[in-house]
mmCIF file of C-alpha atoms in Angstrom:
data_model
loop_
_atom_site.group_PDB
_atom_site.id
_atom_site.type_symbol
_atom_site.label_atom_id
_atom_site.label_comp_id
_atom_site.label_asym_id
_atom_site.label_seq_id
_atom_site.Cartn_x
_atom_site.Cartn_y
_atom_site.Cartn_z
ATOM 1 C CA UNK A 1 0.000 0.000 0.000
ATOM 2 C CA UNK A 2 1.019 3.782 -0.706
ATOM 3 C CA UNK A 3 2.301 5.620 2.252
ATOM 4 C CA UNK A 4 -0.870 7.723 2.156
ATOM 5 C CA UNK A 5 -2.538 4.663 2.516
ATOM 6 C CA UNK A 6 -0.903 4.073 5.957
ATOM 7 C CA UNK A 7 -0.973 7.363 7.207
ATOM 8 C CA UNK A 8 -4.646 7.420 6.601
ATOM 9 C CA UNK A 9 -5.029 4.226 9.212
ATOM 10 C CA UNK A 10 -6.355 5.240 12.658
ATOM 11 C CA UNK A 11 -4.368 5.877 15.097
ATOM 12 C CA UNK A 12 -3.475 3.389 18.455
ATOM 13 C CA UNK A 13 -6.151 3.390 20.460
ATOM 14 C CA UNK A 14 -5.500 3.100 24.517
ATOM 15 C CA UNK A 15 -7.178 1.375 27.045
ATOM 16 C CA UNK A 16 -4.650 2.990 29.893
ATOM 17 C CA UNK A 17 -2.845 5.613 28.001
ATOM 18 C CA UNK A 18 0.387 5.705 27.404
ATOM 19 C CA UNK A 19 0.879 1.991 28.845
ATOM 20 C CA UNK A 20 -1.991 -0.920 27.634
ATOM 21 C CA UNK A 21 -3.187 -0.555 24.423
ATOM 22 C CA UNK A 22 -6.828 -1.441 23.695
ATOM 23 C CA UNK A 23 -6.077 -4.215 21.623
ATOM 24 C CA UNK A 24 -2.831 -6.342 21.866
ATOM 25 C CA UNK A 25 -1.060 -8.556 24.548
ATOM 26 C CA UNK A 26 0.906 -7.703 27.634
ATOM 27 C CA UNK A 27 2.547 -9.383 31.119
ATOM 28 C CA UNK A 28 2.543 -8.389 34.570
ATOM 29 C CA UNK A 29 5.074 -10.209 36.352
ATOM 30 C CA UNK A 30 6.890 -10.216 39.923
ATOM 31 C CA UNK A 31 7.970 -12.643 42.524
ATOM 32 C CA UNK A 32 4.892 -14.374 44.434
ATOM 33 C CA UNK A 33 5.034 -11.571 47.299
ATOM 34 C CA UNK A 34 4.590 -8.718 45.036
ATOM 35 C CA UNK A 35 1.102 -8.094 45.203
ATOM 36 C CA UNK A 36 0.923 -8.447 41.354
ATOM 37 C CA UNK A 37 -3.022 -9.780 41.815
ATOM 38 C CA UNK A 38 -4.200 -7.428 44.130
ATOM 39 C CA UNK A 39 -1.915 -4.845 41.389
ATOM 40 C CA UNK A 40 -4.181 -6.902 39.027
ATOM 41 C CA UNK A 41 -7.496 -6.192 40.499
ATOM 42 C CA UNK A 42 -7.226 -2.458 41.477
ATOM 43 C CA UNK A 43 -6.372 -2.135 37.402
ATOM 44 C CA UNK A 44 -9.481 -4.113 36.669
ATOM 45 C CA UNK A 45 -11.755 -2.133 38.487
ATOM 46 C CA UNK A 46 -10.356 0.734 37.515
ATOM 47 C CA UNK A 47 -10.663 0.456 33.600
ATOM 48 C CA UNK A 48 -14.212 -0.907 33.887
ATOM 49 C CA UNK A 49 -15.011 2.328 35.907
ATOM 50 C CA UNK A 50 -13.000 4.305 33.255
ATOM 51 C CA UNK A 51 -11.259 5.834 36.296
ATOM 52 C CA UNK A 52 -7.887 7.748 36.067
ATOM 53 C CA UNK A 53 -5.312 4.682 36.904
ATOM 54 C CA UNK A 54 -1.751 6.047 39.055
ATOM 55 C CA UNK A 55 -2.355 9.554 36.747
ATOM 56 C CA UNK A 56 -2.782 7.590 33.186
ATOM 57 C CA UNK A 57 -6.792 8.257 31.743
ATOM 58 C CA UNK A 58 -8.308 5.045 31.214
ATOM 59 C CA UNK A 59 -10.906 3.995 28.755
ATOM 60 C CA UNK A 60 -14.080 2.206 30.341
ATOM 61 C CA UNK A 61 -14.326 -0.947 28.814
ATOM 62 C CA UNK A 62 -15.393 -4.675 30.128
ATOM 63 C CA UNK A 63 -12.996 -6.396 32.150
ATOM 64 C CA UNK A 64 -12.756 -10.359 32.438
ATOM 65 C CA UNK A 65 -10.312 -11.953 34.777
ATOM 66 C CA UNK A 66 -9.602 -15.479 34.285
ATOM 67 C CA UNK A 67 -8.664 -16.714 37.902
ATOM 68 C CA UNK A 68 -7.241 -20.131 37.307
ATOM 69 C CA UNK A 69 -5.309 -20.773 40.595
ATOM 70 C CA UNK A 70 -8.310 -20.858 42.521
ATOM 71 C CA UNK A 71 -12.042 -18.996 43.770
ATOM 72 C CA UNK A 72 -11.198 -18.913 47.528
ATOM 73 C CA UNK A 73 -8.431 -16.548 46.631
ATOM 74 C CA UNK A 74 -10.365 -14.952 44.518
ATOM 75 C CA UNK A 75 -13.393 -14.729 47.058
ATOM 76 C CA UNK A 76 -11.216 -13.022 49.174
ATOM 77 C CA UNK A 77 -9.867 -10.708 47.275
ATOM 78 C CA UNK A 78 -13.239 -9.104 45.509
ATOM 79 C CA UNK A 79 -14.611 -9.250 49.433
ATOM 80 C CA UNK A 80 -11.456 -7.313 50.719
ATOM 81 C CA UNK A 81 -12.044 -4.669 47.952
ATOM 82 C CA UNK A 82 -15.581 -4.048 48.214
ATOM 83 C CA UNK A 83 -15.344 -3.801 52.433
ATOM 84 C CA UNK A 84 -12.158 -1.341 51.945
ATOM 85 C CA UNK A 85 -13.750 0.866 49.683
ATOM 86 C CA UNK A 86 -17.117 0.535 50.681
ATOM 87 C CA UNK A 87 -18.710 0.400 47.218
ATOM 88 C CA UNK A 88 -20.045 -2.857 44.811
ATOM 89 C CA UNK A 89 -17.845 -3.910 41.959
ATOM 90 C CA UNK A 90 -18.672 -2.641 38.802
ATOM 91 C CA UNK A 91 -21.281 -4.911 36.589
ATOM 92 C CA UNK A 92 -18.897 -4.862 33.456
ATOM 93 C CA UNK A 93 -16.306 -6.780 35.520
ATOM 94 C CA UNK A 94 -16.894 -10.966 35.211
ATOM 95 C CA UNK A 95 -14.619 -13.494 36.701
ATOM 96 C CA UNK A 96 -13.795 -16.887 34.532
ATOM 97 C CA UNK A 97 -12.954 -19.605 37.209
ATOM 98 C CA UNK A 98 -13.083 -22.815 34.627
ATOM 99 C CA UNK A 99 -9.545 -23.997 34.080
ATOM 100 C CA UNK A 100 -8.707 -23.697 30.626
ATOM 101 C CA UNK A 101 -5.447 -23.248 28.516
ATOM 102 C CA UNK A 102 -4.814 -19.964 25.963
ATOM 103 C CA UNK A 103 -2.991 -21.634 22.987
ATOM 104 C CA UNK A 104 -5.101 -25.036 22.692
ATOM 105 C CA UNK A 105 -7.594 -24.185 20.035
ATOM 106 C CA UNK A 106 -10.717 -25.586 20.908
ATOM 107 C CA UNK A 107 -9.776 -23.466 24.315
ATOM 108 C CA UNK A 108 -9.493 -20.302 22.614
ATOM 109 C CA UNK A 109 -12.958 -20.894 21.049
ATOM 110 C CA UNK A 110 -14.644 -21.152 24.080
ATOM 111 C CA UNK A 111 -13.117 -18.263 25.411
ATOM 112 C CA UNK A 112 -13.418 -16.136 22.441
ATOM 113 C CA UNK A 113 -17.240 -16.857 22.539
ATOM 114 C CA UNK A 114 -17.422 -15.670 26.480
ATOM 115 C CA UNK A 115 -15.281 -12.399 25.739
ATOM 116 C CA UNK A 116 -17.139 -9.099 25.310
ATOM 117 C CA UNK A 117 -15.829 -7.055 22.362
ATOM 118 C CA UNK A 118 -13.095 -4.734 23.308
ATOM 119 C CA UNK A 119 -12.041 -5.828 27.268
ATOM 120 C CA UNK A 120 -9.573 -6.243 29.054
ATOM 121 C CA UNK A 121 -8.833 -9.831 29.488
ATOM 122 C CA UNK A 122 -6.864 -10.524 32.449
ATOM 123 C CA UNK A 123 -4.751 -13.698 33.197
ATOM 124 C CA UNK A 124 -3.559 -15.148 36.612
ATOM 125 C CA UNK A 125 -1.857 -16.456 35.788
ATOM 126 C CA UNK A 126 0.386 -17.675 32.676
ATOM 127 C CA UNK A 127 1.663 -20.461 34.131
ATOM 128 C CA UNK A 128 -1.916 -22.230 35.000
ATOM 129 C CA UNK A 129 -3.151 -20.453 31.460
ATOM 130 C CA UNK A 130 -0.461 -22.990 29.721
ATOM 131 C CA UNK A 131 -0.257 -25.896 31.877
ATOM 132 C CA UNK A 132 1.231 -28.862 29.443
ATOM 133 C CA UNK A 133 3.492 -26.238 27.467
ATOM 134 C CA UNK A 134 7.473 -26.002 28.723
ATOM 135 C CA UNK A 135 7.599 -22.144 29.811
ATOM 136 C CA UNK A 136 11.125 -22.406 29.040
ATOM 137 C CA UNK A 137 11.046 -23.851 25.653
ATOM 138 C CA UNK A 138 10.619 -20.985 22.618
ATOM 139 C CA UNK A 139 8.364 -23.105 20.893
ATOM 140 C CA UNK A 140 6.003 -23.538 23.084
ATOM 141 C CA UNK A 141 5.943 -19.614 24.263
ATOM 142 C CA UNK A 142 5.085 -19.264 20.766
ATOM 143 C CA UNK A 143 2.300 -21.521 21.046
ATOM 144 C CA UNK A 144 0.608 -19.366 24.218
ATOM 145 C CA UNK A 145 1.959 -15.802 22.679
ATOM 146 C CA UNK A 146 -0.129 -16.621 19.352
ATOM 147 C CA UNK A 147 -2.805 -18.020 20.797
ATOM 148 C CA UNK A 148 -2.932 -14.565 23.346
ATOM 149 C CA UNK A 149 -2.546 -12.503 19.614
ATOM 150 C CA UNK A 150 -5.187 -14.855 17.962
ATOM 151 C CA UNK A 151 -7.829 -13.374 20.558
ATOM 152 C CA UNK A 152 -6.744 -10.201 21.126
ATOM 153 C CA UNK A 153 -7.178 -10.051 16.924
ATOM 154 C CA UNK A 154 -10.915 -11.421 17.316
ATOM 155 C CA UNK A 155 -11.889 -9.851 20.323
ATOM 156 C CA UNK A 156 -10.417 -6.274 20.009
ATOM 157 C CA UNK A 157 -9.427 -7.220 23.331
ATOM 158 C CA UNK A 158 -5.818 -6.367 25.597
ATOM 159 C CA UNK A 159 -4.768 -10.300 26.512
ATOM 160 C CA UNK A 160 -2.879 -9.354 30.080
ATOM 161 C CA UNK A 161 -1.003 -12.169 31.654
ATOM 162 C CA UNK A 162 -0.431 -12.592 35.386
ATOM 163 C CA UNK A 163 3.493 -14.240 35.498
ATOM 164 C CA UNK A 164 5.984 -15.114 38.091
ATOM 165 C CA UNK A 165 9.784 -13.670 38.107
ATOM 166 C CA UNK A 166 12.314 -16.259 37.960
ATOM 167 C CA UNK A 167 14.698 -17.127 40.794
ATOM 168 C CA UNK A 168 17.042 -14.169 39.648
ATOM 169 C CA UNK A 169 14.959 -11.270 39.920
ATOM 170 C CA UNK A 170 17.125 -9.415 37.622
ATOM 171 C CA UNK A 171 16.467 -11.412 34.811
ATOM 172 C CA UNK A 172 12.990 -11.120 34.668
ATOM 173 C CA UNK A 173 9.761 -13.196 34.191
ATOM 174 C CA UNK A 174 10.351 -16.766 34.406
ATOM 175 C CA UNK A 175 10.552 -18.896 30.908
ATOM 176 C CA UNK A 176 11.662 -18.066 27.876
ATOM 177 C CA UNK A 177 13.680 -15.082 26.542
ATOM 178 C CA UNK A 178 11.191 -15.103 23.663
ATOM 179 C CA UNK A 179 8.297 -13.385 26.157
ATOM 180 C CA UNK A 180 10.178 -9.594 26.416
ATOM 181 C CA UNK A 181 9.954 -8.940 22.907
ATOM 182 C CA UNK A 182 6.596 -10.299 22.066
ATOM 183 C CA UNK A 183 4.745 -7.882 24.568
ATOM 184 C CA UNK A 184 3.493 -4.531 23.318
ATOM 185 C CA UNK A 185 3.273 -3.842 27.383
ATOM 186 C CA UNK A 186 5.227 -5.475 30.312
ATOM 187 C CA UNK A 187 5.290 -4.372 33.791
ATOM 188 C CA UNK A 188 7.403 -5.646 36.173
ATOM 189 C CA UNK A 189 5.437 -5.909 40.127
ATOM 190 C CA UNK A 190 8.406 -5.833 43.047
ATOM 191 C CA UNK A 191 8.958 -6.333 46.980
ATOM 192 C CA UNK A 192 11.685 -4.451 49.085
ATOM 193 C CA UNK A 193 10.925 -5.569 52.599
ATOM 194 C CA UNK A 194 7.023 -4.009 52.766
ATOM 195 C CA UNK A 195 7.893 -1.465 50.139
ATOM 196 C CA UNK A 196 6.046 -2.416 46.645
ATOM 197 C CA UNK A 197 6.917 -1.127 43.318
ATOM 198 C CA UNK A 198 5.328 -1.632 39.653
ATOM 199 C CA UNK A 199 7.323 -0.356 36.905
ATOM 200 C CA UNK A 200 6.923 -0.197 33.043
ATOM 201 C CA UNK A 201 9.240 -2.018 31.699
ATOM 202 C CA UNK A 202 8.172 -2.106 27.864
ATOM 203 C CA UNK A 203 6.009 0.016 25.932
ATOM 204 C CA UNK A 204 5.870 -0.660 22.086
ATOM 205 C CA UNK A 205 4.184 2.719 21.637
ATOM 206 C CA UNK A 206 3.860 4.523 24.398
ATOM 207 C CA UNK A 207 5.335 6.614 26.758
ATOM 208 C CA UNK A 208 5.083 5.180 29.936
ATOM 209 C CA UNK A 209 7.764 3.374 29.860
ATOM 210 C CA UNK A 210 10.384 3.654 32.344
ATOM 211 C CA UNK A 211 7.688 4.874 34.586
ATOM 212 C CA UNK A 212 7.563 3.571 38.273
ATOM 213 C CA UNK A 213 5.224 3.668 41.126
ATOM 214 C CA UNK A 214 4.880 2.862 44.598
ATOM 215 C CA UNK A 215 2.145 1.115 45.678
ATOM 216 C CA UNK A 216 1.521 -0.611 49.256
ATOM 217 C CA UNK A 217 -1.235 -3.944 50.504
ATOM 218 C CA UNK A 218 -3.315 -2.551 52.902
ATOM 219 C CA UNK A 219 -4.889 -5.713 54.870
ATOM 220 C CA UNK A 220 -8.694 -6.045 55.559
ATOM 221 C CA UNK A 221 -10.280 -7.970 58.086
ATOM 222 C CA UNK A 222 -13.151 -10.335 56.389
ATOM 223 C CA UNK A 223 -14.673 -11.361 59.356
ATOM 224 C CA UNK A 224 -14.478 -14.983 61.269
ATOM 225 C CA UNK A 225 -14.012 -18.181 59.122
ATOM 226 C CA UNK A 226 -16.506 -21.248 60.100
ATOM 227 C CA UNK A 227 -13.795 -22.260 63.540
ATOM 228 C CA UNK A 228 -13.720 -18.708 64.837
ATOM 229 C CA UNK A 229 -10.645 -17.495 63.223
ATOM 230 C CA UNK A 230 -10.453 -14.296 61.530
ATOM 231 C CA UNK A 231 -9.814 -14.010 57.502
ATOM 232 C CA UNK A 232 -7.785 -11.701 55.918
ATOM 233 C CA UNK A 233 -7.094 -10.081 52.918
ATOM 234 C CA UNK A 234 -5.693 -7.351 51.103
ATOM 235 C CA UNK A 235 -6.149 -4.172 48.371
ATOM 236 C CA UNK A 236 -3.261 -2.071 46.607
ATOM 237 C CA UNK A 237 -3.562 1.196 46.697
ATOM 238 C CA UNK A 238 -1.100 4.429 45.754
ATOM 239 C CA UNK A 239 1.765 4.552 48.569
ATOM 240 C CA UNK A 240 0.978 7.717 50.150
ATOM 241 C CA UNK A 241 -2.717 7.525 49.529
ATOM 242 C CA UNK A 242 -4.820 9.579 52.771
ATOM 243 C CA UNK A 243 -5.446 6.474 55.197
ATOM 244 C CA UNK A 244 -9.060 5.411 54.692
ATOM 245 C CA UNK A 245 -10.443 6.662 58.382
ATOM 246 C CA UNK A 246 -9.624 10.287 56.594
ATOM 247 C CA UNK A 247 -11.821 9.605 53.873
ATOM 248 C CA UNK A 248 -15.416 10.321 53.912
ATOM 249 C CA UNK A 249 -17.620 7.689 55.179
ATOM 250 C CA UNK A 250 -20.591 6.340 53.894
ATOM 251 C CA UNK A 251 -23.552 7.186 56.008
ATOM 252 C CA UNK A 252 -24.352 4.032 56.928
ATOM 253 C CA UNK A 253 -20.360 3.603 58.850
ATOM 254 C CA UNK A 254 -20.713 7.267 59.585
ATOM 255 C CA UNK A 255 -23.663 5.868 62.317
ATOM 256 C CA UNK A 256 -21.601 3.076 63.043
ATOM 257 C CA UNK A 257 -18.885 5.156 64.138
ATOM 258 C CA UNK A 258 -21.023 7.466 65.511
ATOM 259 C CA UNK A 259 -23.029 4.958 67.838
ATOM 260 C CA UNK A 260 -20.090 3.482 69.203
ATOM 261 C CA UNK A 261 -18.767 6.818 70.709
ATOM 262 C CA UNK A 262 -22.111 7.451 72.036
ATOM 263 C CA UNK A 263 -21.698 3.522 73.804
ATOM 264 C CA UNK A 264 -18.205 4.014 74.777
ATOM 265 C CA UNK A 265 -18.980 7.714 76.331
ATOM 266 C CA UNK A 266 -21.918 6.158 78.235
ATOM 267 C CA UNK A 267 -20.067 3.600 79.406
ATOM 268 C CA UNK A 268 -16.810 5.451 80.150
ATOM 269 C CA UNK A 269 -14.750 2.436 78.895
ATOM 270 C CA UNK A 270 -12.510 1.932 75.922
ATOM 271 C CA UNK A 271 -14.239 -0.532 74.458
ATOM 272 C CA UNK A 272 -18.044 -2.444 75.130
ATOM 273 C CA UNK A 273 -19.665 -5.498 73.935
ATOM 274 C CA UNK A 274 -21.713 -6.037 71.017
ATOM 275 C CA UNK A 275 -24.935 -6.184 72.912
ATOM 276 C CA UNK A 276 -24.052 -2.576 74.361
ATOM 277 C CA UNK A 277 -23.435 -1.370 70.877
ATOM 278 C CA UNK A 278 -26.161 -2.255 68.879
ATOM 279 C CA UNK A 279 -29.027 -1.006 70.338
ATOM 280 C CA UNK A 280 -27.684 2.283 70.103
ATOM 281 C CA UNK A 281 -27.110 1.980 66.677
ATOM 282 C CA UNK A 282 -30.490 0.604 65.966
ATOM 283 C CA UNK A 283 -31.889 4.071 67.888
ATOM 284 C CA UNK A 284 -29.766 6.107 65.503
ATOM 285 C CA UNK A 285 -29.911 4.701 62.441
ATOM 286 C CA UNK A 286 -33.200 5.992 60.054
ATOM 287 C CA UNK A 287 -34.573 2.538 58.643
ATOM 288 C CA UNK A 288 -37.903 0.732 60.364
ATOM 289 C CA UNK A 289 -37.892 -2.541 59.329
ATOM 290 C CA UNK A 290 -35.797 -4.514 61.858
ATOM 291 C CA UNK A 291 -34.250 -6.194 59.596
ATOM 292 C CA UNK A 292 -32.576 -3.670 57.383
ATOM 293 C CA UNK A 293 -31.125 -2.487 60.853
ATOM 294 C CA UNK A 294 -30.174 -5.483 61.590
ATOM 295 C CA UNK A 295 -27.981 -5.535 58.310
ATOM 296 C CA UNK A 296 -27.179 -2.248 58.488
ATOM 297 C CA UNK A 297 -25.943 -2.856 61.528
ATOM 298 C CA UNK A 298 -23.160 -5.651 60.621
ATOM 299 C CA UNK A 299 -22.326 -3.499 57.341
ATOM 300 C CA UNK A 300 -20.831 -0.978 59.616
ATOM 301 C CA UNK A 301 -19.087 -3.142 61.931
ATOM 302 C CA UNK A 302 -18.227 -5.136 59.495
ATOM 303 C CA UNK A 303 -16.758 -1.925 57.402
ATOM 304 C CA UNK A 304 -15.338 -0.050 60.030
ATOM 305 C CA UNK A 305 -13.105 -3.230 60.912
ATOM 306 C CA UNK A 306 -11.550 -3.906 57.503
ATOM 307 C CA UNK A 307 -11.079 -0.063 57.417
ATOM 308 C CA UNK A 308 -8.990 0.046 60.545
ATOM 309 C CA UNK A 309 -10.686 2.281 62.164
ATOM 310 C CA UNK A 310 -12.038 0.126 65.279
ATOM 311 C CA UNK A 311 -10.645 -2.639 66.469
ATOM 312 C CA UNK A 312 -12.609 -6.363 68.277
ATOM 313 C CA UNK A 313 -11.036 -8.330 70.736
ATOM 314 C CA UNK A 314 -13.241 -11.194 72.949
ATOM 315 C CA UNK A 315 -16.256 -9.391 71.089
ATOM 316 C CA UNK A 316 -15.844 -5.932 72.192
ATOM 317 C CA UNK A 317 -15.310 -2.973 70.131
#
């Protein structure tokens, strides 16, 4: 074709600018204390909210993640983020939890018929997404690479896989020198003691790369598992983001809040049972039906635990 021709061809489109492309195929990888699926899952969220991602505009679009090592983790994870930031995950973002490969073809059909046009199809992680293949054989990275560009080509999708860092951290993700080149986006998650970093290590046409940015796990209490014990997870979020007791509460953990100062005033303690609590809540709070108090009631307890911002030991508060 004429050089006219291709300068007449639309230009790339982004789905986080300057770093993921809306269509094409990318890695995330890190050691396994990294964070690199809670990294994962503040991304998702983000791009199917169209919300500005670490200062890079993002594109609303659908967002898939295919979690293949397992739904407990999983579980936790979309509980810890919805209890942190006290809001419902957003409709456009599904969760595939059938294992299944990404370079077996009669895979790739099934998934290419679940896909929505144009999302964000995230991967966690490569290894589980090519279990039978030799990570550190070329041919076979060529196998999972083209299958990865076969749907990102049908799908007008961004094919993001979840991968682990080898043993030396310098060198990189884990397999096959072939990966580097065939990304149009890599970004490498890292650990220093509790200090987290992601940086952009490859851009094919943007300018992101190079970029780096600290991020930090902030741990949320899920409540008591079926024995008693409590269950924990975590969200990433910007180092240096305002703590989230600074942040504006909803109004139903504003009364929450609120009702236990009134019980710990009338009580003169630092902390009082359950029992002492909730009726003072249930005074406070507007609803009628007993029931909607009732689960009102264990939102904001619930909340204002995973948030820090009171604390339960032998059931008092």
């Amino acid at each position: 074709v004429s050089v006219e021709e291709v300068l007449q061809c639309p230009p790339l489109r982004w789905r986080v600018k300057g770093i993921i492309p809306a269509r094409r195929i990318g890695q995330i990888y890190g050691a396994s204390t990294a964070g690199k699926s809670f990294l994962s899952l503040a991304l998702a969220v983000h791009v199917a909210r169209g919300r500005t991602w670490y200062g890079h505009k993002t594109k609303a679009a659908p967002v898939v993640i295919f979690s293949l090592e397992g739904q407990e983790g999983t579980r936790n994870r979309l509980a810890a983020y919805v209890a942190y930031h006290d809001e419902e995950l957003p409709q456009n973002l599904s969760i595939g939890t059938t294992p299944t490969t990404f370079y077996k073809q009669e895979d790739l059909e099934a998934i290419a018929a679940s896909l929505p046009d144009g999302c964000l199809c995230i991967v966690d992680t490569q290894a589980c997404a090519s279990v039978g293949l030799d990570e550190n054989r070329t041919d076979d990275m060529t196998l999972l690479i083209e299958g990865c560009k076969q749907l990102a080509a049908r799908k007008d999708c961004f094919v993001l896989l979840i991968h682990h860092a080898g043993k030396d951290l310098t060198r990189g993700a884990r397999g096959s020198s072939t990966q580097l080149p065939s990304w149009d986006c890599c970004i490498e998650a890292t650990k220093n003691s509790q200090n987290r970093e992601w940086k952009v290590v490859k851009v094919k046409d943007g300018g992101g790369e190079g970029e780096k940015h600290p991020f930090r796990l902030a741990e949320v209490d899920l409540g008591p598992d079926e024995d008693g014990d409590r269950t924990t997870s975590c969200v990433a979020l910007p180092d240096g983001e305002t703590v989230q007791d600074e942040k504006t509460l909803s109004p139903t953990l504003a009364c929450g809040l609120k009702s236990l100062k009134s019980a710990l005033k009338a009580e003169g303690r630092n902390s009082v049972h359950l029992e002492t609590w909730r009726p003072i809540f249930y005074e406070e709070y507007t609803a009628k039906n007993p029931g909607a108090k009732k689960k009102a009631f264990e939102r904001a307890r619930d909340g204002l635990i995973s948030k820090g911002i009171i604390s339960l030991k032998s059931n008092n508060y």
